């Protein structure tokens, strides 16, 4: 498909490659010489072409303290839509879907998912007595699209669980497991009626929580063990270089072992463990090993000797897991990433629609068959910074010389 370029305050269209799915997405960039800014707009159209939704982004960002950054956009209606729906109304819903079972195992009407509506808005005619002020992007879109465009603002509660996907151990190709969000925009007479699939616009959203700042002191632990008929002790110390990591960073675990006992330490193993808790179920807890490193075989720590080593372990999604692996949910991507850690405020609430995820580094010193191993646990976090959203203030639009060319060429 050709690309359309308009400068001097006009639109620049960058049409994505052809897709086998309809409708398709068009990425638009709005340039304004007086603002010196670039806005990326996501567009999706209903299958019958009578309803079009423009959004600035698809991330619902919850700041520290529960403050939600809403998503701004515009809904464009076709003039023929009013003839099909009398009275003419447009509704927007944000639906949370928590799927806790496989779709291919649903039989005899049994459903392994639950839904909750977190946001409801009547876009047209507006039912709000105190409408929100328009953002600069909405002002541009309303001016360009004409009188059939209506502003849309999407938000959720600050207690909404973050998007988490569950990758089952067995091969699965159905609807994604875990917590997902969808924006549904449709025309109708009532908000509770079932919309027609041909006039429905459905967009996947992602809810992310901005993680607290890392702690200044990295996690550290130490343990001493005395043995029967032995005068000495075995002391194991471990610490991390910091408390929070990105998903593609390597952890450095500093391990120090002082063997003053008469036991022999055969090997030292460091594992990264992911703990997943499906809050809806009492027994919905399971763990996955996402990283592993250990000392070379044949190099034991004998009595009276010491060991000091730095283990470099990188979390990965390619290791075996018994039940399901918690991955980043929400938007589809070719890269599978581990789910970020749940912030403490959400973990303590135990939302029945949520999935809590936490990580720890486990250091084990294996002594043999008779003595149980010496174990240390170091909690850490995997964080992912949500997109930075700049504060937008209402600004005047730039004056344009002429608008003879079509804004949306066909």
Coordinates of C-alpha atoms in Angstrom, one line a residue:
X1 CA 0.0 0.0 0.0
X2 CA 1.3 3.5 -0.7
X3 CA 2.1 5.9 2.1
X4 CA 0.5 9.4 2.3
X5 CA 2.6 12.3 3.5
X6 CA 1.2 15.7 4.5
X7 CA 3.4 18.2 6.2
X8 CA 2.9 21.8 7.5
X9 CA 0.4 20.8 10.2
X10 CA -1.3 18.0 8.1
X11 CA -1.5 14.3 8.7
X12 CA 1.2 11.8 7.7
X13 CA -0.1 8.3 7.1
X14 CA 2.1 5.3 7.4
X15 CA 0.0 2.3 6.4
X16 CA 1.0 -1.0 7.9
X17 CA 1.7 -4.0 5.5
X18 CA -1.3 -5.9 4.3
X19 CA -2.7 -8.3 6.8
X20 CA -4.9 -11.3 6.5
X21 CA -7.2 -10.0 9.2
X22 CA -9.8 -7.3 8.8
X23 CA -10.0 -4.6 10.0
X24 CA -6.4 -3.5 9.9
X25 CA -4.4 -0.9 11.8
X26 CA -3.2 2.3 10.5
X27 CA -0.5 4.3 12.4
X28 CA -0.9 8.0 12.0
X29 CA 1.5 10.7 13.0
X30 CA 0.2 14.2 13.6
X31 CA 2.8 16.9 13.1
X32 CA 2.4 20.5 14.2
X33 CA 5.1 23.0 13.5
X34 CA 4.1 25.3 16.4
X35 CA 4.0 22.5 18.9
X36 CA 7.2 20.6 17.7
X37 CA 5.6 17.4 18.8
X38 CA 4.7 14.1 17.2
X39 CA 1.6 12.1 18.2
X40 CA 1.2 8.5 17.3
X41 CA -2.4 7.5 16.8
X42 CA -3.8 4.0 16.6
X43 CA -6.8 3.5 14.4
X44 CA -9.2 0.6 14.2
X45 CA -12.5 0.3 12.2
X46 CA -15.5 -1.9 12.7
X47 CA -16.0 -4.7 10.0
X48 CA -18.9 -2.8 8.4
X49 CA -16.9 0.5 8.3
X50 CA -19.5 2.6 10.2
X51 CA -17.5 3.1 13.4
X52 CA -13.8 4.0 13.8
X53 CA -11.8 4.4 17.0
X54 CA -8.7 6.5 17.4
X55 CA -6.5 6.0 20.5
X56 CA -3.3 7.7 21.6
X57 CA -2.0 4.4 23.1
X58 CA -3.1 1.1 24.5
X59 CA -1.4 1.2 27.9
X60 CA -3.4 2.0 31.1
X61 CA -0.6 3.2 33.4
X62 CA -1.2 3.3 37.2
X63 CA 1.2 5.6 38.9
X64 CA 2.3 5.2 42.5
X65 CA -0.5 6.0 44.9
X66 CA -3.2 4.6 42.6
X67 CA -3.3 7.6 40.1
X68 CA -4.4 6.3 36.7
X69 CA -3.3 7.9 33.4
X70 CA -6.3 7.7 31.2
X71 CA -6.2 7.0 27.5
X72 CA -7.5 9.7 25.3
X73 CA -9.0 9.2 21.9
X74 CA -11.9 9.9 19.5
X75 CA -14.8 7.9 18.1
X76 CA -15.8 8.7 14.4
X77 CA -19.2 7.6 13.2
X78 CA -20.5 7.2 9.7
X79 CA -23.7 9.2 8.8
X80 CA -25.4 5.9 7.7
X81 CA -25.0 4.6 11.3
X82 CA -27.8 6.8 12.6
X83 CA -30.2 5.3 10.1
X84 CA -29.6 1.8 11.4
X85 CA -29.8 2.5 15.1
X86 CA -32.7 4.6 16.6
X87 CA -32.2 6.1 19.0
X88 CA -28.6 6.6 18.1
X89 CA -26.2 6.0 21.1
X90 CA -22.5 4.9 21.3
X91 CA -21.1 3.1 24.3
X92 CA -17.6 2.3 25.4
X93 CA -16.7 -0.5 27.9
X94 CA -13.4 -1.7 29.4
X95 CA -13.8 -5.4 30.2
X96 CA -11.4 -7.3 32.4
X97 CA -11.3 -11.0 31.4
X98 CA -9.7 -13.5 33.7
X99 CA -9.3 -16.9 32.0
X100 CA -8.1 -19.6 34.4
X101 CA -8.7 -22.7 32.3
X102 CA -8.0 -24.0 28.8
X103 CA -10.5 -23.1 26.1
X104 CA -10.2 -26.6 24.5
X105 CA -11.4 -28.2 27.7
X106 CA -14.7 -26.3 27.9
X107 CA -17.5 -28.8 27.3
X108 CA -21.3 -28.8 27.9
X109 CA -21.5 -25.1 28.5
X110 CA -18.8 -25.0 31.1
X111 CA -16.7 -21.8 30.9
X112 CA -13.3 -21.3 32.5
X113 CA -13.2 -17.6 32.5
X114 CA -14.9 -14.7 34.3
X115 CA -15.5 -11.1 33.2
X116 CA -15.9 -7.7 34.9
X117 CA -16.7 -4.3 33.5
X118 CA -14.3 -1.8 34.9
X119 CA -15.3 1.3 32.9
X120 CA -18.5 2.4 31.3
X121 CA -19.1 5.5 29.2
X122 CA -21.8 6.8 26.9
X123 CA -19.7 8.4 24.2
X124 CA -22.6 9.9 22.3
X125 CA -24.7 11.6 23.4
X126 CA -22.5 12.5 26.3
X127 CA -24.1 11.7 29.6
X128 CA -21.5 13.4 31.8
X129 CA -22.5 16.6 33.6
X130 CA -18.9 17.7 34.0
X131 CA -17.0 16.6 30.8
X132 CA -13.2 16.3 31.0
X133 CA -11.1 19.0 29.3
X134 CA -9.9 17.9 25.8
X135 CA -6.3 17.1 25.3
X136 CA -4.3 18.6 22.5
X137 CA -4.5 15.4 20.5
X138 CA -8.3 15.3 20.8
X139 CA -8.6 18.9 19.7
X140 CA -6.6 18.1 16.6
X141 CA -8.7 15.0 15.8
X142 CA -12.0 16.7 16.4
X143 CA -11.0 19.5 14.0
X144 CA -9.8 17.1 11.3
X145 CA -12.6 14.5 11.5
X146 CA -15.5 16.9 11.6
X147 CA -18.8 17.0 13.4
X148 CA -19.2 13.2 13.4
X149 CA -16.3 12.7 15.8
X150 CA -16.8 12.5 19.5
X151 CA -14.1 12.5 22.3
X152 CA -13.4 9.3 24.2
X153 CA -11.5 9.0 27.5
X154 CA -10.8 5.5 28.9
X155 CA -9.7 4.9 32.5
X156 CA -9.9 2.2 35.2
X157 CA -9.6 2.0 39.0
X158 CA -6.2 2.3 40.6
X159 CA -6.8 -1.2 42.2
X160 CA -7.2 -2.9 38.8
X161 CA -4.8 -5.9 38.6
X162 CA -1.9 -5.7 36.1
X163 CA -2.0 -7.7 32.9
X164 CA -0.5 -11.1 33.3
X165 CA -0.4 -14.0 30.9
X166 CA -0.1 -17.7 31.8
X167 CA 1.8 -19.9 29.4
X168 CA 0.7 -23.5 30.1
X169 CA 3.2 -26.3 30.1
X170 CA 1.2 -28.3 27.5
X171 CA 0.8 -26.9 24.0
X172 CA -2.1 -24.5 23.8
X173 CA -3.5 -22.4 21.0
X174 CA -6.8 -21.0 22.4
X175 CA -7.7 -17.7 24.0
X176 CA -4.8 -16.4 26.2
X177 CA -4.8 -17.5 29.8
X178 CA -4.5 -14.9 32.6
X179 CA -5.7 -11.3 33.0
X180 CA -6.5 -9.4 29.9
X181 CA -8.3 -6.1 29.1
X182 CA -10.4 -5.2 26.1
X183 CA -12.0 -1.9 25.0
X184 CA -15.3 -2.4 23.3
X185 CA -17.0 0.5 21.4
X186 CA -20.4 -0.2 19.8
X187 CA -23.6 1.5 18.9
X188 CA -26.9 0.5 20.4
X189 CA -29.9 1.4 22.5
X190 CA -28.7 0.1 25.8
X191 CA -25.3 -0.6 27.3
X192 CA -26.3 -4.1 28.4
X193 CA -27.4 -5.3 25.0
X194 CA -25.3 -7.7 23.0
X195 CA -23.6 -5.7 20.2
X196 CA -23.4 -6.9 16.7
X197 CA -20.0 -8.2 15.7
X198 CA -20.1 -6.2 12.4
X199 CA -20.5 -2.9 14.3
X200 CA -18.2 -3.7 17.2
X201 CA -14.7 -2.2 17.6
X202 CA -12.6 -4.3 20.0
X203 CA -9.1 -3.3 21.1
X204 CA -6.8 -5.1 23.5
X205 CA -5.4 -2.9 26.3
X206 CA -2.6 -3.5 28.8
X207 CA -2.7 -2.4 32.5
X208 CA 0.7 -1.7 34.0
X209 CA 1.7 -0.4 37.4
X210 CA 4.7 1.8 37.9
X211 CA 7.0 0.0 40.2
X212 CA 8.4 1.7 43.3
X213 CA 11.9 2.9 43.3
X214 CA 14.6 0.2 44.1
X215 CA 15.7 -0.1 47.6
X216 CA 19.2 1.4 48.3
X217 CA 20.5 -1.7 50.1
X218 CA 20.6 -4.9 48.0
X219 CA 19.3 -8.1 49.4
X220 CA 21.8 -10.1 51.5
X221 CA 21.5 -13.1 53.8
X222 CA 23.8 -15.3 55.9
X223 CA 23.4 -18.6 57.7
X224 CA 25.6 -20.7 60.0
X225 CA 25.0 -24.4 60.7
X226 CA 26.6 -26.5 63.4
X227 CA 26.7 -30.3 63.1
X228 CA 26.6 -33.1 65.6
X229 CA 30.0 -34.4 66.7
X230 CA 31.7 -31.5 64.9
X231 CA 33.3 -28.5 66.6
X232 CA 33.3 -26.2 63.6
X233 CA 30.4 -24.6 61.6
X234 CA 29.5 -24.1 58.0
X235 CA 28.8 -20.5 57.2
X236 CA 27.1 -19.5 53.9
X237 CA 26.7 -15.8 52.8
X238 CA 25.0 -14.5 49.7
X239 CA 24.0 -11.1 48.3
X240 CA 22.8 -9.5 45.1
X241 CA 24.3 -6.5 43.4
X242 CA 20.9 -4.7 43.5
X243 CA 17.2 -5.3 44.3
X244 CA 15.4 -4.6 40.9
X245 CA 16.3 -5.8 37.4
X246 CA 14.9 -5.5 33.9
X247 CA 13.7 -8.7 32.2
X248 CA 16.8 -8.8 29.9
X249 CA 19.4 -8.1 32.6
X250 CA 21.7 -10.7 34.3
X251 CA 21.8 -11.1 38.0
X252 CA 25.1 -11.2 39.9
X253 CA 24.9 -13.3 43.0
X254 CA 27.9 -13.1 45.3
X255 CA 28.3 -16.3 47.3
X256 CA 30.8 -16.8 50.1
X257 CA 31.2 -20.2 51.8
X258 CA 33.4 -20.9 54.8
X259 CA 33.6 -24.6 55.7
X260 CA 35.0 -24.9 59.2
X261 CA 33.2 -28.2 59.8
X262 CA 34.1 -31.8 59.0
X263 CA 31.5 -32.0 56.2
X264 CA 32.2 -31.8 52.5
X265 CA 30.2 -29.5 50.3
X266 CA 29.8 -31.3 47.0
X267 CA 28.3 -28.4 45.0
X268 CA 26.7 -25.0 45.3
X269 CA 23.6 -24.3 43.1
X270 CA 21.9 -20.9 42.4
X271 CA 18.4 -21.0 41.0
X272 CA 16.0 -18.1 40.1
X273 CA 12.4 -19.0 41.1
X274 CA 9.2 -17.5 40.0
X275 CA 6.3 -17.8 42.4
X276 CA 2.8 -17.5 40.9
X277 CA -0.4 -17.1 43.0
X278 CA -3.8 -17.3 41.3
X279 CA -5.8 -15.5 44.0
X280 CA -9.2 -16.9 42.9
X281 CA -8.2 -20.4 44.2
X282 CA -7.0 -21.6 47.5
X283 CA -4.5 -24.0 46.0
X284 CA -3.6 -21.8 43.0
X285 CA 0.1 -21.5 44.0
X286 CA 2.9 -22.9 41.9
X287 CA 6.6 -22.1 41.2
X288 CA 8.8 -22.1 38.2
X289 CA 12.6 -22.2 37.8
X290 CA 13.6 -19.4 35.4
X291 CA 17.4 -19.5 35.9
X292 CA 20.0 -22.0 37.0
X293 CA 23.8 -22.0 37.7
X294 CA 26.0 -24.2 39.8
X295 CA 29.6 -25.1 40.5
X296 CA 31.4 -27.5 38.2
X297 CA 31.2 -31.2 39.2
X298 CA 34.3 -32.7 40.8
X299 CA 35.3 -29.5 42.6
X300 CA 33.9 -29.9 46.2
X301 CA 34.6 -27.6 49.1
X302 CA 36.5 -29.8 51.6
X303 CA 36.7 -29.3 55.3
X304 CA 38.8 -26.3 56.3
X305 CA 38.5 -24.6 52.9
X306 CA 36.6 -21.6 51.6
X307 CA 34.7 -20.7 48.4
X308 CA 34.1 -17.2 47.0
X309 CA 32.4 -16.8 43.7
X310 CA 30.1 -14.6 41.7
X311 CA 27.3 -16.4 39.8
X312 CA 25.9 -14.8 36.7
X313 CA 22.3 -15.9 36.1
X314 CA 19.9 -14.5 33.5
X315 CA 16.2 -15.1 33.8
X316 CA 14.7 -16.9 30.8
X317 CA 11.4 -18.3 29.6
X318 CA 12.9 -21.4 27.9
X319 CA 13.3 -23.6 31.0
X320 CA 10.8 -26.3 31.9
X321 CA 7.9 -25.5 34.2
X322 CA 5.3 -27.9 35.7
X323 CA 2.0 -25.9 35.5
X324 CA 2.2 -22.5 33.8
X325 CA 4.7 -19.7 33.4
X326 CA 3.7 -16.1 34.2
X327 CA 4.6 -13.9 31.2
X328 CA 3.9 -10.4 30.3
X329 CA 0.2 -10.1 29.2
X330 CA -2.0 -7.7 27.4
X331 CA -0.6 -6.9 23.9
X332 CA 0.5 -9.6 21.5
X333 CA 4.2 -9.7 20.7
X334 CA 6.6 -12.0 19.1
X335 CA 9.0 -11.7 22.1
X336 CA 7.9 -13.6 25.2
X337 CA 8.9 -11.8 28.4
X338 CA 8.6 -12.8 32.0
X339 CA 5.9 -11.0 33.9
X340 CA 7.1 -8.1 36.1
X341 CA 6.8 -8.5 39.8
X342 CA 3.5 -7.5 41.4
X343 CA 3.8 -4.3 43.4
X344 CA 3.3 -4.8 47.2
X345 CA 0.0 -2.9 47.3
X346 CA -1.7 -5.2 44.9
X347 CA -0.1 -8.4 46.4
X348 CA -1.6 -7.6 49.8
X349 CA -5.1 -7.0 48.4
X350 CA -5.5 -10.5 46.9
X351 CA -7.9 -9.4 44.2
X352 CA -9.8 -12.5 43.0
X353 CA -9.4 -11.4 39.4
X354 CA -5.6 -11.0 39.8
X355 CA -2.5 -13.0 39.6
X356 CA 0.5 -12.1 41.8
X357 CA 4.0 -12.8 40.7
X358 CA 7.2 -12.6 42.8
X359 CA 10.8 -13.7 42.4
X360 CA 13.7 -14.9 44.5
X361 CA 17.2 -16.2 44.1
X362 CA 17.8 -19.5 46.0
X363 CA 21.3 -20.5 47.0
X364 CA 21.8 -24.1 48.1
X365 CA 24.9 -25.8 49.4
X366 CA 24.6 -29.6 49.0
X367 CA 26.4 -31.7 51.7
X368 CA 25.5 -35.2 50.8
X369 CA 22.8 -37.8 51.3
X370 CA 22.5 -37.7 55.1
X371 CA 22.7 -33.9 55.8
X372 CA 20.0 -31.7 54.4
X373 CA 21.4 -28.8 52.2
X374 CA 22.0 -25.3 53.5
X375 CA 19.7 -22.8 51.8
X376 CA 19.4 -19.0 51.5
X377 CA 16.7 -17.0 49.8
X378 CA 17.2 -13.6 48.3
X379 CA 14.0 -11.8 47.0
X380 CA 14.3 -9.5 44.0
X381 CA 12.0 -7.8 41.6
X382 CA 11.7 -7.8 37.8
X383 CA 10.4 -4.5 36.7
X384 CA 9.3 -2.9 33.5
X385 CA 8.9 0.8 33.3
X386 CA 5.6 1.8 31.7
X387 CA 5.8 4.4 28.9
X388 CA 6.5 7.9 30.1
X389 CA 3.4 10.0 29.6
X390 CA 4.0 13.7 29.4
X391 CA 1.6 16.1 30.9
X392 CA -0.4 17.8 28.1
X393 CA -1.8 21.2 28.4
X394 CA -4.5 22.6 26.2
X395 CA -2.7 24.6 23.4
X396 CA -4.1 26.5 20.5
X397 CA -4.0 24.8 17.1
X398 CA -1.6 26.0 14.5
X399 CA -3.1 28.1 11.7
X400 CA -3.1 26.2 8.4
X401 CA -3.0 27.9 5.0
X402 CA -5.4 25.7 3.2
X403 CA -7.2 22.4 3.5
X404 CA -8.1 21.7 -0.1
X405 CA -6.6 18.2 0.0
X406 CA -8.5 15.3 1.4
X407 CA -7.4 14.4 5.0
X408 CA -8.2 10.7 4.5
X409 CA -7.5 9.8 0.9
X410 CA -9.3 6.8 -0.4

